[in-house]
């Protein structure tokens, strides 16, 4: 008789250092408690997370596999070997949910290829929560990851996303390396049209959570400069057509 | 002294009828317990949800405002009047999180316009959880809502999304009215290229949860026809370029 395969669980982690009960369902703790094999973006922070959530768990007995830019198909397949022997595998990224704006998709892709079941657990996602709270279009949206770093390329991309948002009535979401957030904010204000809406969603779920949507003209005239330097931030722009 | 304004809380609800602890953080219950004003997609199901989550709450004392296609700016502004008087307002849609593939964004937009704080609570989203578990690109993706209903328009749109997915390395997410899911599945198999990947994610978080990604050729050759008739389902396609 063939042994039943294990399952790949996509395990969320915190966006900010807050109490477990504020963002996580008890089931997340239950699954972490029962899993011994983990594919993780960063072993040190994954160990710390597991220790925090299930303090009685014997961390030294767990197996950790690194996932990231350098994971190749053969490595990923080897991470899934425990599943073929009936063990579950948990996937944990650095912040929020795995495989969305974070590594993990390669493990999931290989799991599907190997006929291994994949179960996503509910947890915080800065992309989703920023969009929810933006007031911009949740009926049609695109997540674009990082924009170009060079100034000219970034401005061109911002204008391109702005045009797409108008043409497709599509909210355009993107992120930036935290220490460049202020620069990004300034580039949006100087590149986009005055009636384009900009949502700045920073430290989502955390003590300094700041989510605010105004038009570019509104941000400029209010003089508000959000305190986003080095804080995880999601930017969303949408041009809705000239209203007056 | 000006009275402090209330907050708009974006309150998730279930995707499927499962225990609260499997998908919801205890904080969601705490916030529902303390709120008396709700903007809801459907009053009857919102009452049932609140009763299930906080059985001791006196439902008859709550105020419900309908949100949906017929909500105009003046109505929405009136819904936010309690916030100006210091009360909190909860927004609840029919399934999952408000304002993403569900109503709620107009309330959020007006709240930002009136300087009212918006706080998104973490909860299940079929769009996000389907994408997480698809193995397709979570670094770059678009949610497109519903595709055209007429066959020719739908096939044309499917080919357009497929081309976009290749050009932009962008996973393309869409949904369908549940009783048309099987037709949509068939249309994807007959419209898209054999090496295009298709994820079918159905009854997410529920007892019949089914999430599977294969190429169009793989779906065809396996003969697998997922049992998705009348079940809430998310479709995701991505063409990654011809590999062989």
Coordinates of C-alpha atoms in Angstrom, one line a residue:
Chain A
X1 CA 0.0 0.0 0.0
X2 CA 1.3 3.4 -0.9
X3 CA 2.1 5.7 2.1
X4 CA -0.1 8.8 2.1
X5 CA 1.7 11.9 1.2
X6 CA 2.2 14.8 3.6
X7 CA 0.9 18.3 2.9
X8 CA 2.6 21.6 2.2
X9 CA 1.3 24.2 4.6
X10 CA 1.8 27.9 3.8
X11 CA 2.3 29.4 7.2
X12 CA 1.9 33.2 7.7
X13 CA 4.2 35.1 10.0
X14 CA 3.9 38.7 11.5
X15 CA 4.3 41.9 9.6
X16 CA 5.1 43.7 12.8
X17 CA 5.9 42.5 16.4
X18 CA 2.4 42.3 17.8
X19 CA 0.5 39.8 20.0
X20 CA -0.3 36.5 18.1
X21 CA -4.1 37.0 18.8
X22 CA -4.2 40.3 16.9
X23 CA -3.6 38.9 13.5
X24 CA -3.3 35.1 13.6
X25 CA -6.0 32.3 13.8
X26 CA -5.4 29.7 16.5
X27 CA -5.1 27.1 13.7
X28 CA -1.8 28.6 12.6
X29 CA -0.3 27.7 16.1
X30 CA -1.8 24.2 15.8
X31 CA -0.2 23.6 12.5
X32 CA 3.2 24.9 13.6
X33 CA 3.0 22.7 16.6
X34 CA 2.6 19.6 14.6
X35 CA 5.2 20.2 11.8
X36 CA 8.8 19.2 11.9
X37 CA 10.1 20.2 8.5
X38 CA 10.2 23.8 7.4
X39 CA 11.2 25.6 4.2
X40 CA 12.1 29.1 5.3
X41 CA 13.4 32.4 3.9
X42 CA 15.6 32.9 7.0
X43 CA 16.3 30.1 9.4
X44 CA 17.2 32.4 12.4
X45 CA 13.9 34.4 12.3
X46 CA 11.9 31.3 11.5
X47 CA 13.3 29.6 14.6
X48 CA 12.5 32.7 16.7
X49 CA 8.9 32.8 15.3
X50 CA 8.3 29.2 16.1
X51 CA 9.7 29.6 19.6
X52 CA 7.5 32.6 20.2
X53 CA 4.3 30.9 18.9
X54 CA 4.9 27.4 20.4
X55 CA 7.4 27.9 23.3
X56 CA 7.3 24.2 24.3
X57 CA 8.4 22.9 20.9
X58 CA 11.8 21.4 20.7
X59 CA 13.4 23.6 18.1
X60 CA 16.6 21.6 17.9
X61 CA 14.7 18.6 16.5
X62 CA 13.3 20.5 13.5
X63 CA 14.7 20.5 10.0
X64 CA 15.1 23.8 8.1
X65 CA 15.6 24.2 4.4
X66 CA 16.5 27.6 3.0
X67 CA 14.4 29.1 0.2
X68 CA 15.3 32.2 -1.7
X69 CA 16.8 33.5 -4.9
X70 CA 19.4 30.7 -5.1
X71 CA 17.0 27.7 -4.7
X72 CA 17.0 25.6 -7.8
X73 CA 14.6 22.8 -8.9
X74 CA 16.8 20.0 -7.5
X75 CA 17.1 21.6 -4.1
X76 CA 13.4 22.4 -4.0
X77 CA 12.5 18.8 -4.9
X78 CA 14.7 17.5 -2.1
X79 CA 12.9 19.7 0.4
X80 CA 9.7 17.9 -0.6
X81 CA 11.1 14.5 0.0
X82 CA 9.7 14.4 3.5
X83 CA 6.2 14.9 2.1
X84 CA 6.7 11.8 -0.1
X85 CA 7.4 9.9 3.2
X86 CA 4.2 11.2 4.8
X87 CA 5.5 14.2 6.7
X88 CA 4.1 17.7 6.4
X89 CA 6.2 20.7 5.3
X90 CA 5.7 24.2 6.5
X91 CA 6.7 27.2 4.4
X92 CA 7.6 30.4 6.2
X93 CA 8.8 33.7 4.7
X94 CA 10.2 36.7 6.5
X95 CA 7.0 38.7 6.8
X96 CA 3.3 38.0 6.1
X97 CA 2.3 35.2 3.8
X98 CA 4.7 33.0 1.8
X99 CA 4.7 33.2 -2.0
X100 CA 3.1 36.6 -2.3
X101 CA 5.7 39.4 -2.5
X102 CA 7.9 36.8 -0.7
X103 CA 9.6 33.5 -1.6
X104 CA 7.8 30.2 -1.5
X105 CA 6.1 29.9 -5.0
X106 CA 8.8 27.5 -6.2
X107 CA 8.1 25.1 -3.4
X108 CA 4.4 25.3 -4.2
X109 CA 5.0 24.8 -7.9
X110 CA 7.1 21.7 -7.3
X111 CA 4.5 20.4 -4.8
X112 CA 1.8 20.6 -7.5
X113 CA 4.1 18.9 -9.9
X114 CA 4.7 16.0 -7.4
X115 CA 1.0 15.6 -6.6
X116 CA 1.5 17.0 -3.1
X117 CA -1.4 18.9 -1.5
X118 CA -0.9 22.5 -0.7
X119 CA -2.9 24.3 2.0
X120 CA -2.7 28.0 2.5
X121 CA -3.3 29.3 6.1
X122 CA -4.9 32.7 6.6
X123 CA -2.6 35.4 7.8
X124 CA -1.6 39.1 7.4
X125 CA -0.4 40.3 4.0
X126 CA 0.7 43.9 3.6
X127 CA -0.4 43.9 -0.1
X128 CA -3.9 42.7 0.6
X129 CA -4.4 44.7 3.8
X130 CA -3.0 47.8 2.2
X131 CA -5.4 47.4 -0.7
X132 CA -8.4 46.8 1.5
X133 CA -7.7 50.0 3.5
X134 CA -6.8 52.1 0.5
X135 CA -10.3 52.9 -0.9
X136 CA -8.8 52.2 -4.4
X137 CA -10.0 49.5 -6.7
X138 CA -10.2 46.1 -5.1
X139 CA -12.2 44.9 -8.1
X140 CA -9.3 45.2 -10.5
X141 CA -5.7 45.7 -9.3
X142 CA -2.1 44.7 -10.1
X143 CA 0.8 44.1 -7.8
X144 CA 4.0 45.1 -9.5
X145 CA 6.7 44.3 -6.9
X146 CA 9.7 46.8 -6.9
X147 CA 10.0 49.6 -9.5
X148 CA 13.3 50.5 -11.1
X149 CA 15.9 52.0 -8.8
X150 CA 17.3 54.6 -11.3
X151 CA 15.5 57.8 -11.2
X152 CA 14.6 58.1 -14.9
X153 CA 13.5 54.5 -15.1
X154 CA 11.4 54.8 -12.0
X155 CA 9.7 58.0 -13.1
X156 CA 8.9 56.4 -16.5
X157 CA 7.5 53.3 -14.8
X158 CA 5.4 55.4 -12.4
X159 CA 3.9 57.3 -15.4
X160 CA 3.3 54.0 -17.1
X161 CA 1.5 52.5 -14.1
X162 CA -0.5 55.7 -13.7
X163 CA -1.6 55.4 -17.4
X164 CA -2.5 51.8 -16.9
X165 CA -4.5 52.6 -13.8
X166 CA -6.6 55.0 -15.8
X167 CA -7.0 52.9 -18.9
X168 CA -8.0 49.7 -16.9
X169 CA -9.6 51.2 -13.8
X170 CA -6.9 49.2 -12.1
X171 CA -5.2 50.1 -8.7
X172 CA -1.4 49.8 -9.1
X173 CA 0.4 48.4 -6.0
X174 CA 4.1 48.4 -5.5
X175 CA 6.7 48.4 -2.8
X176 CA 10.1 49.8 -2.1
X177 CA 13.2 49.0 -0.1
X178 CA 12.3 50.6 3.2
X179 CA 15.2 53.0 3.3
X180 CA 14.2 54.4 -0.1
X181 CA 10.5 55.0 0.9
X182 CA 10.8 58.7 1.3
X183 CA 12.4 59.1 -2.0
X184 CA 9.6 57.0 -3.6
X185 CA 7.0 59.2 -2.0
X186 CA 8.7 62.3 -3.4
X187 CA 9.0 60.7 -6.8
X188 CA 5.3 59.9 -6.9
X189 CA 4.4 63.4 -6.0
X190 CA 6.6 64.9 -8.6
X191 CA 5.8 62.3 -11.4
X192 CA 2.1 61.7 -11.1
X193 CA -0.9 64.0 -12.1
X194 CA -2.4 66.1 -9.4
X195 CA -5.8 64.2 -9.5
X196 CA -4.1 60.8 -9.2
X197 CA -4.8 59.1 -5.9
X198 CA -1.9 57.8 -3.8
X199 CA -2.3 55.5 -0.8
X200 CA 0.6 55.2 1.6
X201 CA 0.2 52.1 3.9
X202 CA 3.0 51.7 6.4
X203 CA 3.7 49.4 9.4
X204 CA 0.5 47.6 8.7
X205 CA -0.9 45.8 11.8
X206 CA 1.9 47.5 13.9
X207 CA 1.9 50.2 16.5
X208 CA 2.8 52.9 14.0
X209 CA 0.2 51.7 11.4
X210 CA -0.4 54.6 9.0
X211 CA -2.8 54.2 6.1
X212 CA -3.8 57.3 4.2
X213 CA -5.2 58.0 0.7
X214 CA -5.2 61.4 -0.9
X215 CA -4.8 62.8 -4.3
X216 CA -1.3 64.0 -5.3
X217 CA -2.6 67.5 -5.1
X218 CA -4.0 66.7 -1.6
X219 CA -0.7 65.4 -0.3
X220 CA 1.0 68.5 -1.7
X221 CA -1.4 71.0 -0.3
X222 CA -1.7 69.3 3.1
X223 CA 2.0 69.3 3.5
X224 CA 1.7 65.9 5.2
X225 CA 4.9 63.9 4.9
X226 CA 4.3 60.4 6.3
X227 CA 6.9 59.0 8.7
X228 CA 7.8 56.0 6.5
X229 CA 11.6 56.0 6.5
X230 CA 12.8 52.5 7.0
X231 CA 9.3 51.2 7.7
X232 CA 7.7 48.5 5.6
X233 CA 5.4 50.4 3.3
X234 CA 3.0 49.6 0.4
X235 CA 2.3 52.3 -2.2
X236 CA -0.9 52.2 -4.3
X237 CA -1.7 54.7 -7.1
X238 CA -4.8 55.1 -9.2
X239 CA -5.8 57.8 -11.6
X240 CA -9.6 57.9 -11.9
X241 CA -10.0 60.5 -14.6
X242 CA -10.2 64.3 -14.2
X243 CA -13.2 65.2 -12.1
X244 CA -13.0 69.0 -12.2
Chain B
X1 CA -12.7 70.5 22.4
X2 CA -13.4 68.5 19.3
X3 CA -14.7 65.0 19.9
X4 CA -12.3 62.3 18.7
X5 CA -13.5 60.5 15.6
X6 CA -14.3 56.9 15.5
X7 CA -12.5 54.4 13.3
X8 CA -13.6 52.4 10.3
X9 CA -12.7 48.7 10.8
X10 CA -12.6 46.4 7.8
X11 CA -13.9 43.1 9.3
X12 CA -13.4 39.8 7.5
X13 CA -16.0 37.1 7.4
X14 CA -15.8 33.4 6.4
X15 CA -15.3 32.1 2.9
X16 CA -16.8 28.8 4.0
X17 CA -18.7 27.7 7.1
X18 CA -15.8 26.6 9.3
X19 CA -14.9 27.1 13.0
X20 CA -13.9 30.6 13.8
X21 CA -10.5 29.5 15.1
X22 CA -9.5 28.0 11.8
X23 CA -9.3 31.3 9.9
X24 CA -9.9 34.2 12.2
X25 CA -7.7 36.0 14.8
X26 CA -9.3 36.5 18.2
X27 CA -9.0 40.3 17.6
X28 CA -11.7 40.1 15.0
X29 CA -14.1 38.8 17.6
X30 CA -13.0 41.6 20.0
X31 CA -13.7 44.3 17.5
X32 CA -17.1 42.9 16.5
X33 CA -18.0 42.8 20.2
X34 CA -17.3 46.5 20.6
X35 CA -18.9 47.9 17.5
X36 CA -22.6 49.0 17.1
X37 CA -22.6 50.4 13.6
X38 CA -22.0 48.3 10.5
X39 CA -22.0 48.9 6.8
X40 CA -22.8 45.5 5.2
X41 CA -23.2 43.9 1.9
X42 CA -26.1 41.8 3.2
X43 CA -27.9 42.6 6.4
X44 CA -29.3 39.2 7.0
X45 CA -26.0 37.3 6.6
X46 CA -24.1 40.0 8.6
X47 CA -26.6 39.6 11.5
X48 CA -26.1 35.8 11.4
X49 CA -22.3 36.2 11.3
X50 CA -22.2 38.6 14.3
X51 CA -24.6 36.3 16.2
X52 CA -22.3 33.3 15.5
X53 CA -19.1 35.1 16.5
X54 CA -20.4 37.0 19.6
X55 CA -23.6 35.1 20.7
X56 CA -24.1 37.3 23.7
X57 CA -24.3 40.5 21.6
X58 CA -27.7 42.2 21.4
X59 CA -28.3 42.3 17.7
X60 CA -31.5 44.3 17.8
X61 CA -29.6 47.3 19.2
X62 CA -27.2 47.4 16.2
X63 CA -27.5 49.8 13.2
X64 CA -26.9 48.3 9.7
X65 CA -26.3 50.3 6.5
X66 CA -26.5 48.6 3.1
X67 CA -23.5 48.8 0.8
X68 CA -23.5 47.7 -2.7
X69 CA -23.9 48.8 -6.3
X70 CA -26.6 51.4 -5.5
X71 CA -24.7 53.1 -2.7
X72 CA -24.0 56.8 -3.7
X73 CA -21.7 59.3 -2.2
X74 CA -24.4 61.0 -0.1
X75 CA -25.6 57.6 1.4
X76 CA -22.0 56.6 2.1
X77 CA -21.3 59.9 3.8
X78 CA -24.3 59.4 6.0
X79 CA -23.0 56.0 7.0
X80 CA -19.9 57.7 8.3
X81 CA -21.8 60.2 10.5
X82 CA -21.5 58.0 13.6
X83 CA -17.7 58.1 13.2
X84 CA -17.8 61.9 13.3
X85 CA -19.6 61.5 16.7
X86 CA -16.9 59.2 18.0
X87 CA -18.4 55.8 17.2
X88 CA -16.6 53.0 15.2
X89 CA -18.0 51.6 12.0
X90 CA -17.5 48.0 10.9
X91 CA -17.6 47.1 7.3
X92 CA -18.6 43.5 6.5
X93 CA -19.0 41.9 3.0
X94 CA -20.6 38.6 2.0
X95 CA -17.4 36.5 2.0
X96 CA -13.8 37.1 2.9
X97 CA -12.4 40.6 3.3
X98 CA -14.3 43.8 2.4
X99 CA -13.2 46.0 -0.5
X100 CA -11.2 43.3 -2.4
X101 CA -13.4 41.5 -5.0
X102 CA -16.3 42.7 -2.7
X103 CA -18.0 46.0 -1.9
X104 CA -16.5 48.3 0.8
X105 CA -14.0 50.5 -1.1
X106 CA -16.5 53.5 -1.4
X107 CA -16.8 53.6 2.4
X108 CA -13.1 53.5 2.8
X109 CA -12.6 56.2 0.1
X110 CA -15.1 58.5 1.8
X111 CA -13.5 57.8 5.2
X112 CA -10.1 59.0 3.9
X113 CA -11.8 62.0 2.5
X114 CA -13.3 62.8 5.9
X115 CA -10.1 62.3 7.8
X116 CA -11.4 59.1 9.5
X117 CA -8.9 56.4 10.3
X118 CA -9.3 53.0 8.5
X119 CA -8.0 49.8 10.1
X120 CA -7.9 46.6 8.1
X121 CA -8.3 43.4 10.1
X122 CA -6.6 40.2 9.0
X123 CA -8.9 37.5 7.5
X124 CA -9.3 35.0 4.7
X125 CA -9.3 36.2 1.1
X126 CA -9.9 33.7 -1.7
X127 CA -7.9 35.9 -4.1
X128 CA -4.8 36.0 -1.8
X129 CA -5.0 32.4 -0.5
X130 CA -5.6 31.1 -4.0
X131 CA -2.6 32.9 -5.3
X132 CA -0.4 31.8 -2.4
X133 CA -1.2 28.2 -3.0
X134 CA -1.1 28.4 -6.8
X135 CA 2.7 28.3 -7.3
X136 CA 2.3 31.0 -9.9
X137 CA 3.8 34.5 -9.6
X138 CA 3.2 36.2 -6.3
X139 CA 5.9 38.8 -7.2
X140 CA 3.8 40.2 -10.0
X141 CA 0.1 39.5 -10.5
X142 CA -3.2 41.1 -11.5
X143 CA -6.7 40.5 -10.3
X144 CA -9.2 41.0 -13.1
X145 CA -12.6 40.3 -11.5
X146 CA -15.1 38.7 -13.8
X147 CA -14.4 38.1 -17.5
X148 CA -17.1 38.8 -20.3
X149 CA -20.0 36.4 -20.2
X150 CA -20.4 36.0 -24.0
X151 CA -18.3 33.2 -25.4
X152 CA -16.4 35.1 -28.0
X153 CA -15.7 38.0 -25.7
X154 CA -14.5 35.7 -23.0
X155 CA -12.2 33.7 -25.2
X156 CA -10.7 36.9 -26.5
X157 CA -10.2 38.1 -23.0
X158 CA -8.6 34.8 -21.9
X159 CA -6.1 35.0 -24.8
X160 CA -5.4 38.7 -23.9
X161 CA -4.7 37.8 -20.3
X162 CA -2.6 34.8 -21.3
X163 CA -0.5 37.1 -23.6
X164 CA -0.2 39.7 -20.7
X165 CA 1.0 36.9 -18.4
X166 CA 3.8 36.0 -20.7
X167 CA 4.8 39.5 -21.6
X168 CA 4.8 40.8 -17.9
X169 CA 5.6 37.5 -16.1
X170 CA 2.3 38.3 -14.3
X171 CA -0.1 35.8 -12.9
X172 CA -3.6 36.6 -14.0
X173 CA -6.4 36.0 -11.5
X174 CA -10.1 36.0 -12.2
X175 CA -13.4 34.7 -10.8
X176 CA -16.7 33.5 -12.3
X177 CA -20.3 33.2 -11.1
X178 CA -20.2 29.8 -9.4
X179 CA -22.8 28.1 -11.7
X180 CA -20.7 29.0 -14.7
X181 CA -17.4 27.6 -13.3
X182 CA -17.4 24.4 -15.3
X183 CA -18.0 26.4 -18.5
X184 CA -15.1 28.7 -17.6
X185 CA -12.8 25.7 -16.9
X186 CA -13.7 24.3 -20.3
X187 CA -13.2 27.7 -22.0
X188 CA -9.7 28.0 -20.5
X189 CA -8.7 24.5 -21.7
X190 CA -10.0 25.2 -25.2
X191 CA -8.6 28.8 -25.5
X192 CA -5.2 28.7 -23.9
X193 CA -1.9 27.3 -25.0
X194 CA -1.0 23.8 -23.9
X195 CA 2.0 25.0 -21.8
X196 CA 0.0 27.7 -20.0
X197 CA -0.4 26.9 -16.3
X198 CA -3.9 26.9 -14.9
X199 CA -4.6 27.0 -11.1
X200 CA -8.1 26.1 -10.0
X201 CA -8.7 27.0 -6.4
X202 CA -12.1 26.1 -5.1
X203 CA -13.9 26.2 -1.7
X204 CA -10.8 27.7 -0.1
X205 CA -10.7 27.1 3.7
X206 CA -13.7 24.8 3.4
X207 CA -14.2 21.1 3.7
X208 CA -14.0 20.6 -0.1
X209 CA -11.0 22.8 -0.5
X210 CA -9.4 21.9 -3.8
X211 CA -6.3 23.8 -5.1
X212 CA -4.5 22.3 -8.1
X213 CA -2.1 23.8 -10.7
X214 CA -1.3 22.0 -13.9
X215 CA -0.5 23.1 -17.5
X216 CA -3.5 23.1 -19.9
X217 CA -1.9 20.0 -21.5
X218 CA -1.6 18.4 -18.1
X219 CA -5.3 19.0 -17.2
X220 CA -6.3 17.6 -20.6
X221 CA -4.1 14.5 -20.5
X222 CA -4.9 13.7 -16.8
X223 CA -8.6 13.9 -17.6
X224 CA -9.1 15.5 -14.2
X225 CA -12.3 17.6 -14.1
X226 CA -12.5 19.4 -10.8
X227 CA -15.8 19.4 -8.9
X228 CA -16.3 23.1 -9.0
X229 CA -19.9 23.5 -10.1
X230 CA -21.6 26.1 -7.9
X231 CA -18.6 26.3 -5.6
X232 CA -16.7 29.6 -5.1
X233 CA -13.6 29.3 -7.2
X234 CA -10.6 31.4 -8.2
X235 CA -8.9 30.8 -11.5
X236 CA -5.3 31.8 -12.2
X237 CA -3.5 31.5 -15.5
X238 CA 0.1 32.2 -16.4
X239 CA 2.1 31.4 -19.5
X240 CA 5.7 31.1 -18.7
X241 CA 7.2 30.6 -22.1
X242 CA 7.7 27.4 -24.1
X243 CA 10.1 25.2 -22.2
X244 CA 10.5 22.3 -24.6

